[in-house]
C-alpha positions as YAML, in Angstrom:
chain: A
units: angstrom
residues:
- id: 1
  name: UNK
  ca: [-36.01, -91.60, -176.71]
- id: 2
  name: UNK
  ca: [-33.54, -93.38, -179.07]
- id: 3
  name: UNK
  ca: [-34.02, -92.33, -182.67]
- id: 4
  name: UNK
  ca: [-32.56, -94.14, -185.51]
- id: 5
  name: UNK
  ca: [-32.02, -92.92, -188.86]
- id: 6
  name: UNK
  ca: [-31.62, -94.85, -192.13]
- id: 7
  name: UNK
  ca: [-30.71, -94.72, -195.10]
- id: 8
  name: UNK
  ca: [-28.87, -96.81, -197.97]
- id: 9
  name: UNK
  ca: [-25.12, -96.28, -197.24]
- id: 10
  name: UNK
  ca: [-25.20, -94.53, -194.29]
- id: 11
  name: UNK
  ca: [-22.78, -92.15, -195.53]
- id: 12
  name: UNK
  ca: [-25.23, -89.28, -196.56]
- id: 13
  name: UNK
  ca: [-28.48, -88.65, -195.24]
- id: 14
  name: UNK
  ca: [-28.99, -90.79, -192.53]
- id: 15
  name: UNK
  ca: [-25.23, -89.75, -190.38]
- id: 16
  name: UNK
  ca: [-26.16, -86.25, -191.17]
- id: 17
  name: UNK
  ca: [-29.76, -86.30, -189.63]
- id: 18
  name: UNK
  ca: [-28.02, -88.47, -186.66]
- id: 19
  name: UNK
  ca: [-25.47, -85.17, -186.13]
- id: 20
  name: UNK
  ca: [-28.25, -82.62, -186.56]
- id: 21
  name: UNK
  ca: [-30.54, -84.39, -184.25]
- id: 22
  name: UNK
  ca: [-28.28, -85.28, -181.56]
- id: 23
  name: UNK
  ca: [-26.85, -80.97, -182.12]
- id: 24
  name: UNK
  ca: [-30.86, -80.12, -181.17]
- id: 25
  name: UNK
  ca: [-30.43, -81.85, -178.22]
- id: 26
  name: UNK
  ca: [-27.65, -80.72, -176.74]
- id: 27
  name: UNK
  ca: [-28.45, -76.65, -177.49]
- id: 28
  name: UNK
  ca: [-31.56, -77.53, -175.40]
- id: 29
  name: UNK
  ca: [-29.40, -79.56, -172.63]
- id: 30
  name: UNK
  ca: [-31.67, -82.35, -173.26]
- id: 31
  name: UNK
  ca: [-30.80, -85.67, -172.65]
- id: 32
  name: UNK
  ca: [-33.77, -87.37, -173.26]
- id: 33
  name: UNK
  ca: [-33.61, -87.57, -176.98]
- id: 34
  name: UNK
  ca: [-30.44, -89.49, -178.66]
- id: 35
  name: UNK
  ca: [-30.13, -90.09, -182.59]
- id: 36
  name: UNK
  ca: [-27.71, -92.98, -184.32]
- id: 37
  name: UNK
  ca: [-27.67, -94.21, -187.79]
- id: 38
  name: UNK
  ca: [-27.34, -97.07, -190.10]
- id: 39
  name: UNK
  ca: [-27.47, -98.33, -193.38]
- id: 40
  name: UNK
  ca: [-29.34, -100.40, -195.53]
- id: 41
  name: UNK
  ca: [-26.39, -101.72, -197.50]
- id: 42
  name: UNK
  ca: [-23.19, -99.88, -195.20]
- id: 43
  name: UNK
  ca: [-19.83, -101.23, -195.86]
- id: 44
  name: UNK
  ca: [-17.68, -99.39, -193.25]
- id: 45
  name: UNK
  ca: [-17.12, -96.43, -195.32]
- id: 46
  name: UNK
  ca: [-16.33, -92.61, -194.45]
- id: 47
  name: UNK
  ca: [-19.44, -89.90, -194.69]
- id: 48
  name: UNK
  ca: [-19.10, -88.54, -198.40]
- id: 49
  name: UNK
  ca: [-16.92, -85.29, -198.57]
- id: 50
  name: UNK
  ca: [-20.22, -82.92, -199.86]
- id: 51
  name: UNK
  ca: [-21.98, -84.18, -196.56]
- id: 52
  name: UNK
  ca: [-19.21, -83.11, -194.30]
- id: 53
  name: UNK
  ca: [-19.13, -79.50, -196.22]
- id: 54
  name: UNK
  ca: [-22.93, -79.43, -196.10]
- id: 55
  name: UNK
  ca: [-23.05, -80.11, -192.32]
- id: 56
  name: UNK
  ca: [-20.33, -77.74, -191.49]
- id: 57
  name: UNK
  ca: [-22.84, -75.25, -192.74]
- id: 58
  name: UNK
  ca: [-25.19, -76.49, -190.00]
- id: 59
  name: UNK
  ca: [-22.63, -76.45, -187.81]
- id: 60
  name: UNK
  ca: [-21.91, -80.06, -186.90]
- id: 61
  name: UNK
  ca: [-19.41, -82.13, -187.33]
- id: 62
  name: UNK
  ca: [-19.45, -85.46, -188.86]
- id: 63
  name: UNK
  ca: [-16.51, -86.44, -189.85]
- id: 64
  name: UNK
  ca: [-15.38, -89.09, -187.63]
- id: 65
  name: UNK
  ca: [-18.76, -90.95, -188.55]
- id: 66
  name: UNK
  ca: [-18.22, -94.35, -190.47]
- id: 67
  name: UNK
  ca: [-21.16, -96.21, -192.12]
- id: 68
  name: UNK
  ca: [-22.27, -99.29, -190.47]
- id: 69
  name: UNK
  ca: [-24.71, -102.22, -191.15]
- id: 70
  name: UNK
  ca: [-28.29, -102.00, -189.91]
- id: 71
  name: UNK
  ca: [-29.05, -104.86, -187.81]
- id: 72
  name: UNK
  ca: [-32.02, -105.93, -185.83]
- id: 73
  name: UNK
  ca: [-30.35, -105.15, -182.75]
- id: 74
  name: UNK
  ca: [-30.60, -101.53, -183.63]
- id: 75
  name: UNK
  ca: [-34.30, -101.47, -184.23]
- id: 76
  name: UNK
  ca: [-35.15, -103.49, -181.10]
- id: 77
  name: UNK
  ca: [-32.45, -100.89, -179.24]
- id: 78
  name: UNK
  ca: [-34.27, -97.68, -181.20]
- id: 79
  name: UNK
  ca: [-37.65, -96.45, -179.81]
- id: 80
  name: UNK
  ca: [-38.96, -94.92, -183.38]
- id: 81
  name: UNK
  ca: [-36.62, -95.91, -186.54]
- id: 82
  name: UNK
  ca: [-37.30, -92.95, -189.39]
- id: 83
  name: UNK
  ca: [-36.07, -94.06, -193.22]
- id: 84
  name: UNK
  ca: [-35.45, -91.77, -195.41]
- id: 85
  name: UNK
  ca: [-38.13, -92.59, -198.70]
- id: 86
  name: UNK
  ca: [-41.33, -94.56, -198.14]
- id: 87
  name: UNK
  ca: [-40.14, -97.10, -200.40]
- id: 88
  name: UNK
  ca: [-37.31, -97.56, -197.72]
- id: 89
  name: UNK
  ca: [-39.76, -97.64, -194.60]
- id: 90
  name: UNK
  ca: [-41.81, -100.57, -196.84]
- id: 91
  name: UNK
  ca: [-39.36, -102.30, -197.24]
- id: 92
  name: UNK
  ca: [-37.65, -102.51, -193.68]
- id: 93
  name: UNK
  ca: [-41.30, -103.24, -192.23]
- id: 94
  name: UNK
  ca: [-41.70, -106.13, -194.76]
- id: 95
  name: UNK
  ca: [-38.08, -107.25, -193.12]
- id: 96
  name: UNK
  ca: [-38.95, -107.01, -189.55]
- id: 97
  name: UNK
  ca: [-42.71, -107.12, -189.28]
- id: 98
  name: UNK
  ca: [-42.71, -107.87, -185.86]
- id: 99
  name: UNK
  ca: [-41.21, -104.04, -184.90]
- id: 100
  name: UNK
  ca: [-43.08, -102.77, -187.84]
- id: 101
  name: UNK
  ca: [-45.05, -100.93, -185.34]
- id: 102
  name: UNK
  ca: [-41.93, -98.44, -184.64]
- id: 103
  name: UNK
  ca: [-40.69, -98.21, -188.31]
- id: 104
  name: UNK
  ca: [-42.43, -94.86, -189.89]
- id: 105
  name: UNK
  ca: [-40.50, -92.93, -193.12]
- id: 106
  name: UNK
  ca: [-39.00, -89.06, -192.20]
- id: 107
  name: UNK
  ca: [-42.12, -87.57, -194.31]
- id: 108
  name: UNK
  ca: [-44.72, -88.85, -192.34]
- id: 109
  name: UNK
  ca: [-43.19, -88.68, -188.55]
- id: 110
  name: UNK
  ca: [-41.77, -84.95, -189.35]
- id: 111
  name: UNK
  ca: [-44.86, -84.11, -191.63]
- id: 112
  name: UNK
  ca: [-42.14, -83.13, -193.74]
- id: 113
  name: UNK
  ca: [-40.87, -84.40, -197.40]
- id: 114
  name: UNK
  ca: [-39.07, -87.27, -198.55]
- id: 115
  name: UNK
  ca: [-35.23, -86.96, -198.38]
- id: 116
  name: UNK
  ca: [-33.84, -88.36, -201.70]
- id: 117
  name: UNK
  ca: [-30.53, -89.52, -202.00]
- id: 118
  name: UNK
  ca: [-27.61, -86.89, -202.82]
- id: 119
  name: UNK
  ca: [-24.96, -89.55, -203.35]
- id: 120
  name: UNK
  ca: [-22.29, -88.60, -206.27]
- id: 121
  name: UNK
  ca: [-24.45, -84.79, -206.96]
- id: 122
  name: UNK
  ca: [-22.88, -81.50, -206.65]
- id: 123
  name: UNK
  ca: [-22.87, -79.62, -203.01]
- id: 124
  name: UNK
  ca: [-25.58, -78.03, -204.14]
- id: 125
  name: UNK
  ca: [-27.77, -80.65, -203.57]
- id: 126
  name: UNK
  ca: [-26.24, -81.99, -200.33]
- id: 127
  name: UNK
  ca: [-26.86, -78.64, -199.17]
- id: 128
  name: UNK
  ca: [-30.18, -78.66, -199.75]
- id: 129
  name: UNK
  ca: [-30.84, -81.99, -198.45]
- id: 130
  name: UNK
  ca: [-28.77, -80.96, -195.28]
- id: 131
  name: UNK
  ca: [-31.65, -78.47, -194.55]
- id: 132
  name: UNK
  ca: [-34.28, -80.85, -195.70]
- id: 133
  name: UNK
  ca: [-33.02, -82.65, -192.61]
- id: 134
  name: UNK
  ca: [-32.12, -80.22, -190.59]
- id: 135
  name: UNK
  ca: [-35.85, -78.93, -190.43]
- id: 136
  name: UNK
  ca: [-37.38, -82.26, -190.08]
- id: 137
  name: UNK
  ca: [-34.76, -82.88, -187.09]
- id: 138
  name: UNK
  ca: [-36.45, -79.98, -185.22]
- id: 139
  name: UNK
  ca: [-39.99, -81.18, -186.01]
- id: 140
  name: UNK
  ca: [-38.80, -84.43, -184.38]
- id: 141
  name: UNK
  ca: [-37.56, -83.04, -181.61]
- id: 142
  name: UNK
  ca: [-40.78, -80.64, -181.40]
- id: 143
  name: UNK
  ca: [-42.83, -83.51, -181.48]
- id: 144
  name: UNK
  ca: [-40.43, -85.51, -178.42]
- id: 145
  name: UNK
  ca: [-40.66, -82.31, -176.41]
- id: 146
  name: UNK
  ca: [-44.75, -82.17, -176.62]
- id: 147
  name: UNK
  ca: [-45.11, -85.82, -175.43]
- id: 148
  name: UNK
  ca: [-46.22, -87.70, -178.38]
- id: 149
  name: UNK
  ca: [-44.51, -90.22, -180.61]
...
């Protein structure tokens, strides 16, 4: 199963769900399950310094990420694409209503909460948003591992 995150930038939330994801998978020698990420509005830009030093605390490395464009391509490549806020997941569907169908936001695949956007706050709040992530990454891969979608 292909998973792809997004998120506005692609320099916060979404690479740092793709790294904790993809980490689940591999401590569990489990190919089956893959995470990449894009942005809404991604301009080829490094992953913001506080999400490097909040995913280090995770233990994963991001820092040879770079944000990139979302493109149809990468929803008709991904098997379930999970935004980051509902208003995000609205407004992708109303974009590409044809693989609306595979489009859900974070909160409702990972019965977990929103994931707001830590861009330019204090490491504080990356932190926090790492974990946010980090335990609606292992309700994802929960979910993969019991069959459903």
């Amino acid at each position: 199963m292909k998973v792809l995150f997004v998120c506005t930038g692609n320099t916060c939330r979404s690479p740092m769900a793709e790294g904790f994801l993809n980490k689940i998978a591999k401590e569990n020698n489990d190919d089956s399950i893959s995470a990449f990420s894009r942005g809404l509005a991604a301009y080829g830009e490094r992953v913001s310094k506080n999400s490097l030093e909040a995913s280090k605390k995770i233990d994963v490395q991001i820092d040879s990420h770079m944000s990139r464009q979302l493109t149809v391509d990468d929803i008709i490549n991904a098997d379930v694409v999970l935004t980051m806020t509902k208003d995000q997941c609205s407004f992708l569907k109303s974009e590409v209503g044809k693989y609306k169908d595979k489009i859900y936001c974070i909160s409702e695949y990972a019965d977990s909460e929103e994931i707001s956007d830590p861009y330019g706050q204090n490491l504080e709040v990356y932190e926090k948003c790492a974990q946010s992530l980090f335990n609606a990454c292992r309700k994802i891969y929960e979910k993969h591992m019991k069959g459903q979608k």
